[in-house]
Coordinates of C-alpha atoms and ligand atoms in Angstrom, one line a residue:
X1 CA -35.4 21.8 8.9
X2 CA -38.9 20.4 9.8
X3 CA -40.3 20.4 13.3
X4 CA -40.1 16.6 13.3
X5 CA -36.3 16.4 13.1
X6 CA -34.9 14.6 16.2
X7 CA -33.7 17.2 18.7
X8 CA -30.5 15.3 19.0
X9 CA -29.7 16.2 15.4
X10 CA -30.5 19.9 15.2
X11 CA -26.9 20.9 15.9
X12 CA -25.5 18.3 13.4
X13 CA -23.2 19.9 10.8
X14 CA -23.1 17.7 7.7
X15 CA -20.0 17.2 5.6
X16 CA -19.6 19.6 2.7
X17 CA -18.3 17.5 -0.2
X18 CA -16.1 19.1 -2.9
X19 CA -18.3 20.6 -5.6
X20 CA -19.4 18.3 -8.4
X21 CA -20.7 21.0 -10.8
X22 CA -23.1 19.8 -13.5
X23 CA -23.5 23.1 -15.3
X24 CA -20.2 23.8 -17.0
X25 CA -17.1 21.8 -17.5
X26 CA -14.2 22.7 -15.2
X27 CA -10.7 21.4 -14.9
X28 CA -11.6 19.5 -11.8
X29 CA -8.8 19.4 -9.3
X30 CA -11.0 19.6 -6.1
X31 CA -12.0 16.1 -5.0
X32 CA -8.8 14.0 -5.5
X33 CA -10.4 11.8 -8.2
X34 CA -8.2 10.1 -10.8
X35 CA -7.9 12.0 -14.1
X36 CA -7.7 8.7 -15.9
X37 CA -10.6 6.4 -16.9
X38 CA -11.0 3.0 -15.2
X39 CA -9.1 0.0 -16.5
X40 CA -10.6 -1.7 -19.5
X41 CA -11.1 -4.9 -17.5
X42 CA -13.2 -2.9 -14.9
X43 CA -15.5 -1.5 -17.6
X44 CA -16.0 -5.0 -19.1
X45 CA -16.7 -6.6 -15.7
X46 CA -19.4 -4.0 -15.0
X47 CA -21.0 -4.5 -18.4
X48 CA -21.0 -8.3 -17.9
X49 CA -22.9 -7.9 -14.6
X50 CA -25.7 -5.6 -15.8
X51 CA -27.8 -8.5 -17.2
X52 CA -28.1 -9.9 -13.7
X53 CA -29.4 -6.8 -11.9
X54 CA -32.7 -8.6 -10.9
X55 CA -30.7 -10.6 -8.4
X56 CA -29.3 -9.4 -5.1
X57 CA -25.5 -9.3 -4.9
X58 CA -23.6 -11.7 -2.6
X59 CA -24.0 -10.2 0.9
X60 CA -20.7 -11.9 2.0
X61 CA -18.8 -10.4 -0.9
X62 CA -17.0 -13.8 -1.1
X63 CA -15.2 -13.5 -4.4
X64 CA -14.1 -9.9 -3.8
X65 CA -12.8 -10.7 -0.4
X66 CA -10.9 -13.7 -1.8
X67 CA -9.4 -11.4 -4.4
X68 CA -8.4 -8.9 -1.8
X69 CA -6.9 -11.6 0.4
X70 CA -4.7 -12.8 -2.5
X71 CA -3.7 -9.2 -3.3
X72 CA -2.8 -8.2 0.2
X73 CA -1.5 -11.5 1.5
X74 CA -4.1 -11.7 4.2
X75 CA -7.0 -14.0 5.0
X76 CA -10.5 -13.4 3.5
X77 CA -11.9 -13.1 7.1
X78 CA -9.4 -10.2 7.7
X79 CA -11.1 -8.0 5.2
X80 CA -14.5 -6.4 4.8
X81 CA -15.8 -4.4 1.8
X82 CA -17.6 -1.1 2.3
X83 CA -19.6 1.2 0.1
X84 CA -16.6 3.5 -0.1
X85 CA -14.2 3.8 2.8
X86 CA -16.6 6.3 4.2
X87 CA -18.9 3.5 5.0
X88 CA -16.2 1.4 6.6
X89 CA -15.0 4.3 8.7
X90 CA -18.5 5.0 9.8
X91 CA -19.0 1.3 10.7
X92 CA -15.8 1.4 12.7
X93 CA -16.8 4.4 14.7
X94 CA -20.2 2.8 15.4
X95 CA -18.4 -0.4 16.5
X96 CA -15.6 1.1 18.6
X97 CA -16.9 4.4 19.9
X98 CA -20.0 5.7 21.7
X99 CA -21.1 8.4 24.2
X100 CA -18.5 7.1 26.8
X101 CA -15.8 6.0 24.3
X102 CA -14.4 9.1 22.5
X103 CA -12.6 9.4 19.2
X104 CA -9.2 11.0 19.1
X105 CA -8.2 12.7 15.8
X106 CA -6.0 15.5 14.5
X107 CA -7.3 19.1 14.2
X108 CA -6.4 19.3 10.5
X109 CA -7.6 16.1 8.9
X110 CA -10.5 14.5 7.0
X111 CA -13.6 16.4 7.9
X112 CA -15.9 13.4 8.0
X113 CA -14.5 12.1 11.3
X114 CA -16.0 15.1 13.2
X115 CA -19.2 14.8 11.3
X116 CA -19.7 11.2 12.2
X117 CA -18.9 11.9 15.8
X118 CA -21.8 14.4 15.7
X119 CA -24.2 11.9 14.1
X120 CA -23.2 9.1 16.5
X121 CA -22.9 11.3 19.7
X122 CA -19.3 10.4 20.1
X123 CA -17.1 12.9 22.1
X124 CA -14.1 14.1 20.2
X125 CA -10.6 14.5 21.5
X126 CA -9.0 16.8 18.9
X127 CA -5.2 16.6 18.9
X128 CA -3.5 19.6 17.2
X129 CA -0.8 18.9 14.5
X130 CA 2.5 20.7 14.9
X131 CA 3.0 24.2 13.5
X132 CA 4.3 22.7 10.2
X133 CA 1.4 20.2 10.1
X134 CA 3.5 17.2 11.1
X135 CA 1.8 14.7 13.4
X136 CA 3.8 14.0 16.6
X137 CA 3.2 10.3 17.2
X138 CA 4.0 10.7 20.9
X139 CA 0.9 12.7 21.4
X140 CA -1.1 9.6 20.6
X141 CA 0.6 7.3 23.2
X142 CA -1.6 6.0 26.0
X143 CA -4.6 7.9 24.9
X144 CA -7.2 5.4 26.2
X145 CA -9.5 6.3 23.3
X146 CA -10.2 5.0 19.9
X147 CA -7.9 6.8 17.5
X148 CA -8.2 7.6 13.8
X149 CA -5.2 8.8 11.7
X150 CA -5.4 9.5 8.0
X151 CA -2.0 8.3 6.7
X152 CA -1.0 10.1 4.5
X153 CA -3.1 12.8 6.0
X154 CA -5.5 15.0 4.1
X155 CA -5.4 17.9 3.3
X156 CA -1.8 18.2 4.5
X157 CA -0.4 15.3 2.4
X158 CA 2.1 14.3 5.0
X159 CA 2.8 10.6 5.9
X160 CA 4.1 8.7 8.9
X161 CA 6.2 5.5 8.4
X162 CA 4.5 2.3 9.5
X163 CA 6.9 2.0 12.4
X164 CA 5.4 5.1 14.0
X165 CA 1.9 3.8 13.6
X166 CA 3.0 0.5 15.1
X167 CA 4.3 2.4 18.2
X168 CA 0.9 4.1 18.5
X169 CA -0.9 0.8 18.3
X170 CA 1.4 -0.7 20.9
X171 CA 0.9 2.3 23.2
X172 CA -2.9 1.9 23.1
X173 CA -3.4 -1.9 23.5
X174 CA -6.9 -1.5 24.9
X175 CA -8.2 0.7 22.0
X176 CA -8.6 0.4 18.3
X177 CA -6.3 2.5 16.1
X178 CA -7.8 3.2 12.7
X179 CA -5.4 4.1 9.9
X180 CA -7.2 5.7 6.9
X181 CA -4.9 4.9 3.9
X182 CA -7.0 6.6 1.2
X183 CA -3.8 8.0 -0.4
X184 CA -1.2 5.3 0.5
X185 CA -0.7 4.2 -3.1
X186 CA 0.9 7.5 -4.1
X187 CA 4.2 7.1 -2.3
X188 CA 3.6 6.1 1.4
X189 CA 4.0 2.7 3.0
X190 CA 0.9 0.7 4.0
X191 CA 0.3 -0.6 7.5
X192 CA -1.7 -3.7 6.2
X193 CA 1.3 -6.1 7.0
X194 CA 1.0 -4.9 10.7
X195 CA -2.5 -6.3 11.2
X196 CA -1.0 -9.6 12.1
X197 CA 1.1 -8.1 14.9
X198 CA -1.5 -5.7 16.4
X199 CA -5.0 -7.0 17.0
X200 CA -6.1 -3.4 17.6
X201 CA -5.1 -2.1 14.2
X202 CA -7.7 -1.5 11.6
X203 CA -6.5 -0.3 8.1
X204 CA -9.0 1.3 5.7
X205 CA -8.3 1.7 2.0
X206 CA -10.4 2.9 -1.0
X207 CA -10.7 2.4 -4.7
X208 CA -11.7 6.1 -5.1
X209 CA -8.3 7.8 -5.4
X210 CA -5.8 5.4 -6.9
X211 CA -8.0 2.9 -8.8
X212 CA -10.3 5.2 -10.8
X213 CA -13.5 4.0 -9.1
X214 CA -14.7 7.0 -7.0
X215 CA -18.1 6.6 -8.8
X216 CA -18.4 2.9 -8.0
X217 CA -18.1 3.3 -4.2
X218 CA -15.7 0.6 -2.8
X219 CA -13.3 0.4 0.0
X220 CA -11.7 -2.3 2.3
X221 CA -11.3 -2.4 6.0
X222 CA -8.5 -4.8 7.1
X223 CA -7.7 -6.1 10.5
X224 CA -7.6 -9.2 12.7
X225 CA -10.6 -11.4 12.2
X226 CA -12.2 -10.4 15.5
X227 CA -12.2 -6.7 14.5
X228 CA -13.6 -7.6 11.1
X229 CA -16.3 -9.7 12.7
X230 CA -17.3 -6.6 14.8
X231 CA -17.6 -4.5 11.6
X232 CA -19.6 -7.3 9.9
X233 CA -22.0 -7.1 12.9
X234 CA -22.6 -3.5 12.3
X235 CA -22.8 -3.9 8.5
X236 CA -25.3 -6.8 8.7
X237 CA -27.4 -4.7 11.1
X238 CA -27.7 -1.8 8.6
X239 CA -27.2 -2.9 5.0
X240 CA -26.1 -6.4 4.3
X241 CA -26.2 -5.7 0.5
X242 CA -23.9 -2.7 0.8
X243 CA -21.9 -3.5 -2.3
X244 CA -23.8 -3.8 -5.6
X245 CA -23.2 -6.4 -8.2
X246 CA -21.4 -4.1 -10.6
X247 CA -19.0 -2.8 -8.0
X248 CA -18.3 -6.3 -6.7
X249 CA -17.2 -7.4 -10.2
X250 CA -15.4 -4.1 -10.8
X251 CA -13.4 -4.4 -7.6
X252 CA -12.1 -7.9 -8.6
X253 CA -11.1 -6.7 -12.0
X254 CA -9.4 -3.6 -10.6
X255 CA -7.3 -5.7 -8.2
X256 CA -6.2 -7.8 -11.2
X257 CA -5.3 -4.8 -13.3
X258 CA -2.0 -4.3 -11.6
X259 CA -0.2 -3.0 -14.7
X260 CA -2.7 -0.1 -15.2
X261 CA -2.8 0.6 -11.5
X262 CA 1.0 0.9 -11.3
X263 CA 1.2 3.0 -14.5
X264 CA -1.4 5.5 -13.5
X265 CA -0.1 6.0 -10.0
X266 CA 3.4 6.4 -11.3
X267 CA 2.2 9.0 -13.7
X268 CA 0.4 10.9 -10.9
X269 CA 3.6 10.9 -8.9
X270 CA 5.6 12.3 -11.8
X271 CA 3.0 15.0 -12.5
X272 CA 3.0 15.8 -8.8
X273 CA 6.7 16.4 -8.8
X274 CA 6.4 18.6 -11.9
X275 CA 3.5 20.6 -10.5
X276 CA 5.2 21.0 -7.1
X277 CA 8.3 22.4 -8.8
X278 CA 6.3 24.8 -10.9
X279 CA 4.4 26.1 -7.9
X280 CA 7.6 26.5 -5.9
X281 CA 9.1 28.5 -8.7
X282 CA 6.1 30.8 -8.4
X283 CA 6.8 31.4 -4.7
X284 CA 4.3 28.9 -3.3
X285 CA 5.0 27.1 0.0
X286 CA 4.2 23.4 -0.2
X287 CA 4.1 20.4 2.1
X288 CA 5.9 17.2 1.2
X289 CA 2.9 15.5 -0.3
X290 CA 2.7 11.7 -0.6
X291 CA -0.7 11.8 -2.1
X292 CA -2.5 12.7 -5.4
X293 CA -2.9 16.3 -4.3
X294 CA -0.7 19.2 -3.4
X295 CA -1.2 21.5 -0.4
X296 CA 0.0 24.9 -1.2
X297 CA -0.1 28.6 -0.1
X298 CA 1.4 31.8 -1.3
X299 CA 1.9 35.3 0.1
X300 CA 0.8 36.7 -3.2
X301 CA -2.9 36.1 -2.6
X302 CA -5.2 34.9 0.2
X303 CA -6.4 31.3 -0.1
X304 CA -10.1 32.0 -0.5
X305 CA -9.6 34.7 -3.1
X306 CA -7.2 32.6 -5.1
X307 CA -9.7 29.7 -5.0
X308 CA -12.4 32.0 -6.3
X309 CA -10.2 33.5 -9.0
X310 CA -9.3 30.0 -10.3
X311 CA -12.9 29.0 -10.2
X312 CA -13.9 32.0 -12.3
X313 CA -11.3 30.8 -14.8
X314 CA -12.7 27.3 -14.9
X315 CA -10.3 25.6 -12.6
X316 CA -11.7 24.0 -9.4
X317 CA -9.5 23.4 -6.4
X318 CA -10.4 22.9 -2.8
X319 CA -10.3 25.6 -0.1
X320 CA -11.0 24.9 3.5
X321 CA -12.0 27.7 5.7
X322 CA -10.8 27.3 9.3
X323 CA -8.0 29.0 11.2
X324 CA -5.1 26.8 10.2
X325 CA -6.1 26.0 6.6
X326 CA -7.8 29.2 5.2
X327 CA -4.6 30.4 3.6
X328 CA -4.0 27.0 1.8
X329 CA -5.4 25.3 -1.3
X330 CA -5.6 21.6 -1.8
X331 CA -5.0 20.9 -5.5
X332 CA -5.6 17.5 -7.0
X333 CA -2.9 16.2 -9.3
X334 CA -4.6 15.8 -12.7
X335 CA -3.0 15.1 -16.0
X336 CA 0.1 17.0 -17.0
X337 CA -2.1 19.0 -19.5
X338 CA -4.5 20.0 -16.7
X339 CA -1.6 21.1 -14.5
X340 CA -0.1 23.2 -17.3
X341 CA -3.5 24.9 -17.6
X342 CA -3.5 25.5 -13.9
X343 CA -0.1 27.2 -14.1
X344 CA -1.2 29.4 -17.0
X345 CA -4.3 30.5 -15.1
X346 CA -2.3 31.2 -11.9
X347 CA 0.1 33.4 -13.9
X348 CA -2.9 35.3 -15.3
X349 CA -4.3 35.8 -11.8
X350 CA -1.0 36.6 -10.1
X351 CA 0.3 38.7 -12.9
X352 CA 3.2 36.6 -14.1
X353 CA 5.2 33.6 -12.8
Ligands
PLP1 C1 -11.5 10.3 -0.1 C2 -11.3 9.9 1.3 C3 -12.1 9.0 2.0 C4 -13.4 8.5 1.4 O1 -13.2 7.6 0.3 P1 -14.4 6.9 -0.3 O2 -13.9 5.5 -0.5 O3 -14.7 7.5 -1.6 O4 -15.6 6.9 0.6 C5 -11.8 8.6 3.2 N1 -10.7 9.2 3.9 C6 -10.0 10.1 3.3 C7 -8.8 10.7 4.0 C8 -10.2 10.5 2.0 O5 -9.5 11.5 1.4

């Protein structure tokens, strides 16, 4: 820290991303990326765009928003593209919260929400999940604050049905309810159709988890056109060219590659079921994950120690310190082969299945 850092930022605690080691090759089950390569059409679209890098990209992202509108059955002015959903979530907090407009979120959820509150000086209203990590929707009624809910939640993997989100939106008519659907494609139901019934509902999705594009940085925010206009105001005040040419082209191609999208997410769901059963057989306790990761703990070894032992054996998973999560591991669902190796390493560490 230099002596020039703004005093308002000295207590800021930045987000710690999952490790992206560059030294040796690990079986990487720690950041919920897809184990599969991008669709062929995505790679071709990116290659075709590289010859035009001297030109700025379309700041309105017109073609991509039209493709999104067709895909989701909404209007182009009901969707905005962000540089990953992280950027859209940040823009939403900048637009709908400030010093006197707090953000309500769960105690065990995506860590960036708290980090952005620190950066933007937004007070947090932290609402504890139940003992078993379920989210009780009634705790979100009549909050009088902007709300963000990851649905399915991370790292717990649990999902609420859209009817429950609808009730939360209805019970907070004067505040925006943000639904972060980073994992919705792995077996939960999307709230996008609800944006036409609730003008305070903002749904955020990403290409990072289910569309093999974590490295391209792309996500959508979807809501009524007034909410989207508010986000556009923030975006155009910070970085009007937030989506680069290659990513714009890749996004359109990914939306059109529906066959590959469905095959890969289906495969992930099948592998998830296999891995969950294998872990249960080994005495692990698991949540009912609707995502591309499993959230698991065992009495046989403490979470942090198991994380380290797996790391030493070349398998990276995610461990979150913190009172409610320190005993648990978040394990990305990789290929079946990767999950077989995980089980073999676990058996070595725990001394048998
Ligand atoms: C991965 C993730 C994000 C961020 O996604 P990007 O589009 O890669 O920025 C946001 N929210 C949750 C809950 C996530 O797991």
